[in-house]
Amino acid sequence: MRLRVEFTTEPFDLDEAPAHALVAREVIEGAELDAVDVGPFGNTAEGGSDAVLTAVDALLRRALAAGATRISLQVNVVGEGDDK
């Protein structure tokens, strides 16, 4: 199955990206995902369920460790297919 994850990390800083936001983007961009779109107010990525769930686990752990006080995320099934 294919999944899409959308997420934001807080607190926001409009002047400079906080460490937790940079770490979250690094996790998503380094994962084996496709259709990655990172932006200042939201980020999305798609991939096989195993890859997305692994990336979400790392995203939560690393962003919280880097100072995130809130992480909002949504995961949607976008298709059937390879789990990888």
mmCIF file of N, CA and C in Angstrom, residues 2-83:
data_model
loop_
_atom_site.group_PDB
_atom_site.id
_atom_site.type_symbol
_atom_site.label_atom_id
_atom_site.label_comp_id
_atom_site.label_asym_id
_atom_site.label_seq_id
_atom_site.Cartn_x
_atom_site.Cartn_y
_atom_site.Cartn_z
ATOM 1 N N ARG A 2 0.396 2.275 -0.677
ATOM 2 C CA ARG A 2 1.109 3.557 -0.708
ATOM 3 C C ARG A 2 0.456 4.514 0.267
ATOM 4 N N LEU A 3 1.299 5.292 0.940
ATOM 5 C CA LEU A 3 0.824 6.257 1.921
ATOM 6 C C LEU A 3 1.351 7.651 1.586
ATOM 7 N N ARG A 4 0.585 8.640 2.015
ATOM 8 C CA ARG A 4 1.036 10.035 1.952
ATOM 9 C C ARG A 4 1.059 10.573 3.371
ATOM 10 N N VAL A 5 2.153 11.200 3.757
ATOM 11 C CA VAL A 5 2.256 11.838 5.070
ATOM 12 C C VAL A 5 2.357 13.343 4.858
ATOM 13 N N GLU A 6 1.610 14.070 5.664
ATOM 14 C CA GLU A 6 1.679 15.531 5.702
ATOM 15 C C GLU A 6 1.992 15.907 7.141
ATOM 16 N N PHE A 7 2.932 16.832 7.345
ATOM 17 C CA PHE A 7 3.294 17.184 8.713
ATOM 18 C C PHE A 7 3.785 18.613 8.839
ATOM 19 N N THR A 8 3.680 19.129 10.049
ATOM 20 C CA THR A 8 4.288 20.395 10.448
ATOM 21 C C THR A 8 4.884 20.203 11.838
ATOM 22 N N THR A 9 5.906 20.980 12.130
ATOM 23 C CA THR A 9 6.494 20.976 13.466
ATOM 24 C C THR A 9 6.392 22.377 14.036
ATOM 25 N N GLU A 10 6.303 22.458 15.331
ATOM 26 C CA GLU A 10 6.200 23.747 16.022
ATOM 27 C C GLU A 10 7.155 23.753 17.198
ATOM 28 N N PRO A 11 7.568 24.904 17.673
ATOM 29 C CA PRO A 11 7.050 26.237 17.385
ATOM 30 C C PRO A 11 7.591 26.782 16.060
ATOM 31 N N PHE A 12 6.798 27.652 15.440
ATOM 32 C CA PHE A 12 7.182 28.298 14.189
ATOM 33 C C PHE A 12 8.156 29.437 14.472
ATOM 34 N N ASP A 13 8.978 29.718 13.506
ATOM 35 C CA ASP A 13 9.838 30.896 13.523
ATOM 36 C C ASP A 13 9.903 31.373 12.079
ATOM 37 N N LEU A 14 9.300 32.503 11.800
ATOM 38 C CA LEU A 14 9.238 32.989 10.427
ATOM 39 C C LEU A 14 10.550 33.590 9.951
ATOM 40 N N ASP A 15 11.443 33.931 10.875
ATOM 41 C CA ASP A 15 12.714 34.532 10.487
ATOM 42 C C ASP A 15 13.761 33.501 10.091
ATOM 43 N N GLU A 16 13.773 32.379 10.795
ATOM 44 C CA GLU A 16 14.782 31.354 10.547
ATOM 45 C C GLU A 16 14.198 29.992 10.912
ATOM 46 N N ALA A 17 14.452 29.000 10.063
ATOM 47 C CA ALA A 17 13.926 27.653 10.331
ATOM 48 C C ALA A 17 14.552 27.107 11.611
ATOM 49 N N PRO A 18 13.711 26.681 12.584
ATOM 50 C CA PRO A 18 14.251 26.128 13.824
ATOM 51 C C PRO A 18 14.889 24.755 13.594
ATOM 52 N N ALA A 19 15.713 24.351 14.532
ATOM 53 C CA ALA A 19 16.433 23.070 14.417
ATOM 54 C C ALA A 19 15.486 21.905 14.200
ATOM 55 N N HIS A 20 14.362 21.874 14.911
ATOM 56 C CA HIS A 20 13.441 20.742 14.760
ATOM 57 C C HIS A 20 12.857 20.664 13.352
ATOM 58 N N ALA A 21 12.630 21.809 12.713
ATOM 59 C CA ALA A 21 12.114 21.812 11.336
ATOM 60 C C ALA A 21 13.175 21.307 10.364
ATOM 61 N N LEU A 22 14.408 21.722 10.578
ATOM 62 C CA LEU A 22 15.495 21.260 9.711
ATOM 63 C C LEU A 22 15.711 19.761 9.844
ATOM 64 N N VAL A 23 15.647 19.262 11.066
ATOM 65 C CA VAL A 23 15.814 17.820 11.299
ATOM 66 C C VAL A 23 14.684 17.044 10.639
ATOM 67 N N ALA A 24 13.448 17.529 10.783
ATOM 68 C CA ALA A 24 12.300 16.844 10.183
ATOM 69 C C ALA A 24 12.456 16.774 8.664
ATOM 70 N N ARG A 25 12.856 17.867 8.068
ATOM 71 C CA ARG A 25 13.053 17.871 6.611
ATOM 72 C C ARG A 25 14.176 16.941 6.206
ATOM 73 N N GLU A 26 15.239 16.925 6.995
ATOM 74 C CA GLU A 26 16.364 16.039 6.707
ATOM 75 C C GLU A 26 15.920 14.579 6.717
ATOM 76 N N VAL A 27 15.110 14.215 7.698
ATOM 77 C CA VAL A 27 14.605 12.840 7.786
ATOM 78 C C VAL A 27 13.801 12.488 6.543
ATOM 79 N N ILE A 28 12.869 13.349 6.165
ATOM 80 C CA ILE A 28 12.000 13.067 5.029
ATOM 81 C C ILE A 28 12.779 13.044 3.717
ATOM 82 N N GLU A 29 13.669 14.000 3.542
ATOM 83 C CA GLU A 29 14.448 14.040 2.304
ATOM 84 C C GLU A 29 15.431 12.879 2.203
ATOM 85 N N GLY A 30 15.871 12.337 3.337
ATOM 86 C CA GLY A 30 16.813 11.224 3.332
ATOM 87 C C GLY A 30 16.161 9.857 3.290
ATOM 88 N N ALA A 31 14.856 9.813 3.464
ATOM 89 C CA ALA A 31 14.137 8.526 3.443
ATOM 90 C C ALA A 31 13.910 8.080 2.003
ATOM 91 N N GLU A 32 13.585 6.813 1.853
ATOM 92 C CA GLU A 32 13.327 6.270 0.519
ATOM 93 C C GLU A 32 11.877 6.536 0.134
ATOM 94 N N LEU A 33 11.567 7.829 -0.023
ATOM 95 C CA LEU A 33 10.220 8.263 -0.372
ATOM 96 C C LEU A 33 10.271 8.997 -1.703
ATOM 97 N N ASP A 34 9.090 9.147 -2.317
ATOM 98 C CA ASP A 34 9.037 9.936 -3.537
ATOM 99 C C ASP A 34 7.980 11.023 -3.369
ATOM 100 N N ALA A 35 7.900 11.901 -4.308
ATOM 101 C CA ALA A 35 6.950 13.008 -4.258
ATOM 102 C C ALA A 35 7.114 13.827 -2.978
ATOM 103 N N VAL A 36 8.352 14.087 -2.592
ATOM 104 C CA VAL A 36 8.637 14.880 -1.392
ATOM 105 C C VAL A 36 8.491 16.360 -1.718
ATOM 106 N N ASP A 37 7.739 17.073 -0.869
ATOM 107 C CA ASP A 37 7.554 18.511 -1.026
ATOM 108 C C ASP A 37 7.690 19.140 0.352
ATOM 109 N N VAL A 38 8.752 19.909 0.559
ATOM 110 C CA VAL A 38 8.949 20.576 1.850
ATOM 111 C C VAL A 38 8.744 22.068 1.673
ATOM 112 N N GLY A 39 8.106 22.668 2.670
ATOM 113 C CA GLY A 39 7.836 24.095 2.613
ATOM 114 C C GLY A 39 7.801 24.688 4.003
ATOM 115 N N PRO A 40 7.639 25.990 4.107
ATOM 116 C CA PRO A 40 7.692 26.647 5.405
ATOM 117 C C PRO A 40 6.484 26.347 6.303
ATOM 118 N N PHE A 41 5.345 25.993 5.712
ATOM 119 C CA PHE A 41 4.145 25.783 6.525
ATOM 120 C C PHE A 41 3.589 24.375 6.436
ATOM 121 N N GLY A 42 4.259 23.496 5.738
ATOM 122 C CA GLY A 42 3.797 22.123 5.644
ATOM 123 C C GLY A 42 4.694 21.323 4.727
ATOM 124 N N ASN A 43 4.707 20.038 4.950
ATOM 125 C CA ASN A 43 5.573 19.139 4.205
ATOM 126 C C ASN A 43 4.776 17.897 3.852
ATOM 127 N N THR A 44 5.001 17.342 2.672
ATOM 128 C CA THR A 44 4.327 16.115 2.269
ATOM 129 C C THR A 44 5.332 15.182 1.617
ATOM 130 N N ALA A 45 5.030 13.902 1.700
ATOM 131 C CA ALA A 45 5.831 12.893 1.011
ATOM 132 C C ALA A 45 4.965 11.654 0.815
ATOM 133 N N GLU A 46 5.280 10.890 -0.207
ATOM 134 C CA GLU A 46 4.576 9.646 -0.484
ATOM 135 C C GLU A 46 5.579 8.528 -0.648
ATOM 136 N N GLY A 47 5.101 7.316 -0.418
ATOM 137 C CA GLY A 47 5.940 6.149 -0.623
ATOM 138 C C GLY A 47 5.232 4.895 -0.162
ATOM 139 N N GLY A 48 5.925 3.789 -0.234
ATOM 140 C CA GLY A 48 5.394 2.533 0.267
ATOM 141 C C GLY A 48 5.179 2.620 1.768
ATOM 142 N N SER A 49 4.277 1.809 2.269
ATOM 143 C CA SER A 49 3.912 1.908 3.689
ATOM 144 C C SER A 49 5.097 1.704 4.620
ATOM 145 N N ASP A 50 5.956 0.747 4.333
ATOM 146 C CA ASP A 50 7.112 0.516 5.207
ATOM 147 C C ASP A 50 8.015 1.737 5.265
ATOM 148 N N ALA A 51 8.287 2.333 4.115
ATOM 149 C CA ALA A 51 9.176 3.499 4.064
ATOM 150 C C ALA A 51 8.550 4.694 4.774
ATOM 151 N N VAL A 52 7.258 4.934 4.560
ATOM 152 C CA VAL A 52 6.596 6.073 5.196
ATOM 153 C C VAL A 52 6.550 5.887 6.702
ATOM 154 N N LEU A 53 6.173 4.704 7.175
ATOM 155 C CA LEU A 53 6.074 4.482 8.619
ATOM 156 C C LEU A 53 7.435 4.557 9.298
ATOM 157 N N THR A 54 8.464 4.072 8.650
ATOM 158 C CA THR A 54 9.816 4.184 9.190
ATOM 159 C C THR A 54 10.233 5.646 9.269
ATOM 160 N N ALA A 55 9.934 6.416 8.220
ATOM 161 C CA ALA A 55 10.280 7.838 8.212
ATOM 162 C C ALA A 55 9.500 8.601 9.282
ATOM 163 N N VAL A 56 8.226 8.268 9.479
ATOM 164 C CA VAL A 56 7.421 8.955 10.501
ATOM 165 C C VAL A 56 7.985 8.678 11.890
ATOM 166 N N ASP A 57 8.386 7.455 12.156
ATOM 167 C CA ASP A 57 8.982 7.124 13.451
ATOM 168 C C ASP A 57 10.234 7.966 13.686
ATOM 169 N N ALA A 58 11.121 8.014 12.701
ATOM 170 C CA ALA A 58 12.352 8.797 12.834
ATOM 171 C C ALA A 58 12.044 10.289 12.946
ATOM 172 N N LEU A 59 11.086 10.758 12.164
ATOM 173 C CA LEU A 59 10.684 12.161 12.207
ATOM 174 C C LEU A 59 10.216 12.561 13.599
ATOM 175 N N LEU A 60 9.340 11.776 14.191
ATOM 176 C CA LEU A 60 8.828 12.087 15.530
ATOM 177 C C LEU A 60 9.948 12.102 16.560
ATOM 178 N N ARG A 61 10.750 11.073 16.572
ATOM 179 C CA ARG A 61 11.822 10.961 17.565
ATOM 180 C C ARG A 61 12.851 12.084 17.438
ATOM 181 N N ARG A 62 13.297 12.326 16.212
ATOM 182 C CA ARG A 62 14.375 13.301 16.022
ATOM 183 C C ARG A 62 13.893 14.739 16.167
ATOM 184 N N ALA A 63 12.690 15.042 15.682
ATOM 185 C CA ALA A 63 12.184 16.413 15.802
ATOM 186 C C ALA A 63 11.910 16.770 17.261
ATOM 187 N N LEU A 64 11.351 15.833 18.016
ATOM 188 C CA LEU A 64 11.119 16.089 19.442
ATOM 189 C C LEU A 64 12.442 16.285 20.177
ATOM 190 N N ALA A 65 13.433 15.468 19.843
ATOM 191 C CA ALA A 65 14.750 15.604 20.473
ATOM 192 C C ALA A 65 15.410 16.938 20.109
ATOM 193 N N ALA A 66 15.044 17.495 18.952
ATOM 194 C CA ALA A 66 15.631 18.758 18.500
ATOM 195 C C ALA A 66 14.826 19.974 18.952
ATOM 196 N N GLY A 67 13.809 19.759 19.800
ATOM 197 C CA GLY A 67 13.106 20.897 20.375
ATOM 198 C C GLY A 67 11.685 21.142 19.921
ATOM 199 N N ALA A 68 11.124 20.286 19.076
ATOM 200 C CA ALA A 68 9.725 20.472 18.679
ATOM 201 C C ALA A 68 8.831 20.312 19.910
ATOM 202 N N THR A 69 7.848 21.185 20.027
ATOM 203 C CA THR A 69 6.891 21.084 21.125
ATOM 204 C C THR A 69 5.546 20.545 20.647
ATOM 205 N N ARG A 70 5.380 20.497 19.332
ATOM 206 C CA ARG A 70 4.161 19.941 18.746
ATOM 207 C C ARG A 70 4.475 19.502 17.324
ATOM 208 N N ILE A 71 3.986 18.324 16.980
ATOM 209 C CA ILE A 71 4.116 17.822 15.611
ATOM 210 C C ILE A 71 2.725 17.386 15.177
ATOM 211 N N SER A 72 2.244 18.007 14.130
ATOM 212 C CA SER A 72 0.936 17.637 13.581
ATOM 213 C C SER A 72 1.191 16.822 12.325
ATOM 214 N N LEU A 73 0.550 15.661 12.243
ATOM 215 C CA LEU A 73 0.732 14.872 11.041
ATOM 216 C C LEU A 73 -0.535 14.140 10.675
ATOM 217 N N GLN A 74 -0.607 13.857 9.410
ATOM 218 C CA GLN A 74 -1.731 13.119 8.861
ATOM 219 C C GLN A 74 -1.159 12.096 7.905
ATOM 220 N N VAL A 75 -1.649 10.869 7.968
ATOM 221 C CA VAL A 75 -1.224 9.810 7.063
ATOM 222 C C VAL A 75 -2.454 9.307 6.332
ATOM 223 N N ASN A 76 -2.380 9.268 5.007
ATOM 224 C CA ASN A 76 -3.486 8.807 4.180
ATOM 225 C C ASN A 76 -3.037 7.674 3.278
ATOM 226 N N VAL A 77 -3.914 6.713 3.053
ATOM 227 C CA VAL A 77 -3.700 5.678 2.052
ATOM 228 C C VAL A 77 -4.024 6.293 0.705
ATOM 229 N N VAL A 78 -3.071 6.215 -0.225
ATOM 230 C CA VAL A 78 -3.278 6.809 -1.546
ATOM 231 C C VAL A 78 -3.274 5.783 -2.655
ATOM 232 N N GLY A 79 -3.037 4.531 -2.337
ATOM 233 C CA GLY A 79 -3.065 3.502 -3.367
ATOM 234 C C GLY A 79 -2.588 2.166 -2.861
ATOM 235 N N GLU A 80 -2.856 1.187 -3.655
ATOM 236 C CA GLU A 80 -2.384 -0.157 -3.357
ATOM 237 C C GLU A 80 -1.070 -0.365 -4.071
ATOM 238 N N GLY A 81 -0.355 -1.393 -3.693
ATOM 239 C CA GLY A 81 0.897 -1.668 -4.369
ATOM 240 C C GLY A 81 1.946 -2.171 -3.427
ATOM 241 N N ASP A 82 3.175 -2.042 -3.851
ATOM 242 C CA ASP A 82 4.330 -2.534 -3.116
ATOM 243 C C ASP A 82 4.451 -1.839 -1.756
ATOM 244 N N ASP A 83 4.731 -2.615 -0.699
ATOM 245 C CA ASP A 83 4.887 -2.080 0.647
ATOM 246 C C ASP A 83 6.228 -1.387 0.850
#
